[in-house]
Amino acid sequence: MERHIRSGGRITDKNAKHRMIRKIFSLAVVASTLLAACNGDKKQTATNTTQADIMQAKDLHTQSNADVVIMKHLDLDISVSFDKKQIAGYATWAIDNAKGEKSLKLDTYDLTIDSVWVDGKAGEYKLGDFVTHLGKQLDIPITATTKEVRIKYASGADATALQWLNPQQTHDKKQPFLYTQSESIYARSWIPCADGPGIRFTYSAKVTVPKGLLALMSAENPQQKNDSGIYHFVMDMPVPAYLMALAVGDIQFKEIDARTGVYAEPGMLAKARYEFEDVGKMVSTAEKLYGPYRWGRYDVLVLPPGFPIGGMENPKLTFCTPTIISGDRSLVNLIAHELAHNWSGNLVTNATWNDFWLNEGFTVYFERRLTEAMTDKSYADMLWELGYQDLQKSVDELGRTSKDTHLKLDLTGRDPDDGLTDIAYEKGALLLKLIENNVGREKMDAFLNQYFKEHAFKTITTEQFISYLNTNLIKGDSALAKKIDINAWVYGPGIPENAPRADHERFDKVDAARKGFINGTAPKDLATKDWTTHEWLHFLRKMPKPMTVDHMTALDAQFHFSESGNSEIADQWYVMAIAADYKAAYPAMEAFLSSVGRRKFI
């Protein structure tokens, strides 16, 4: 998932009580309106192991008791009403209460509970008091022999995971659209569940939607609409609640190859299919790096313009923003990131949100290794350098001695979204790059292959990872351990002194061109012909602040930044335009801001 703090902006409202995603959803709606005007037994063993780890991990962001009552399987039977803006129906949990607990405790957020059944008989329930960030605990009395709990419920108006779009807020402007965003702790707002990253379960679902619309989930998906509006789904590999996903809309499908494809609104489908031409090759390349892709199909759903994040790694079906549809395939490294999550995050998951770097740091490292394999080292080096710049900004904004710049976080009493910063992503990735530099790529890759294989469909804490690293890679080598100094990275602030830096060769050439321009070289005489998005970003980021209007005018006349179809370049340019009071860019900037909901751009 895309981080909150990236180049150009940080969400800083720490006093708001509503979820961060909810705020972004609201901004997205405003922007859109303006524009309109595996084997069951084997998998269950993995699930049991995962949930046992919760006791050690002490996940403070769930009020469930899934550490003692094992959540085996969820069966959903729900209906989607666009008129009511509501999901309603039944959630049936298959459980294992081997420890004889007297109640099943689940997470809810703004859910209305109608009734419950315990092993087919009417049961009792109690909703606890509202807890900030966490919602209300649902307490259902059970016995030692209870195998199944069925809950009739409906989502509320403040469901933090749900975004309802009217037709005018979609790309094609013909049908309404619904999508969910369950990470980090929003699944509880549309399903009564044990909502923690270390709690895995399989699921099946029957979803009824208005006729003429297609429903998709993080599961085995249909590839075309049916006449009934009733769709059935199966996810037979255990996943945590934050990877539960649903989308409903006027959606069509195009195949890329035998196991990959793209979903989008009809008016976006051809562009998306062109942009993602290499996704099948990307999956195969990822497998060569770190082992088999374990999830069957890998498809991508391009969401309407208001989607607030770059991408979300829902198993089998990545959700992504249309802002990466640039027409030249220059921004598809975002797909590399979400694909990499199918190893780091989806397959091996952080036990709690305090361990979030284990999801995202590993994924950024994997993404860059994958990008290097798909392109070359010099290209990946640019991503490493831009990431380092992002990390420096985040550390400066959070404070160089802030505990929020540690990899291992303490989010007690806080919204776990506070941890979605460049620290987890870039500092975490740099630690892995440092380890690679010290042990060599061959050993590093063997270690990561072993790590993904041995921890597949399980959860892991930071401390468990450090122990695993010491046992399987450091192996008592005190000199190597000292070179890495992992405690400084994990439990210390800021950017450690031994942080690696990438080769600057391509950016050195960009810097020379930038300095030439500042010293009087005409834009038409700059050697920019073969520049990629990342070279342009570096060129713009390093310009003096603020630029003069004359300099902005000259650059715009030659390179047409104000009309750029590349969202990353456009965003950087508009930030510069504001600082320079370059009014010629304002109409294009207004149109841009009115057409996107991605939080890094608004």
Short mmCIF file of C-alpha atoms in Angstrom, two decimals, residues 566 571 578:
data_model
loop_
_atom_site.label_atom_id
_atom_site.label_comp_id
_atom_site.label_asym_id
_atom_site.label_seq_id
_atom_site.Cartn_x
_atom_site.Cartn_y
_atom_site.Cartn_z
CA ASN A 566 2.46 12.02 -16.29
CA ASP A 571 2.44 17.03 -9.35
CA ILE A 578 2.71 27.56 -6.51
#
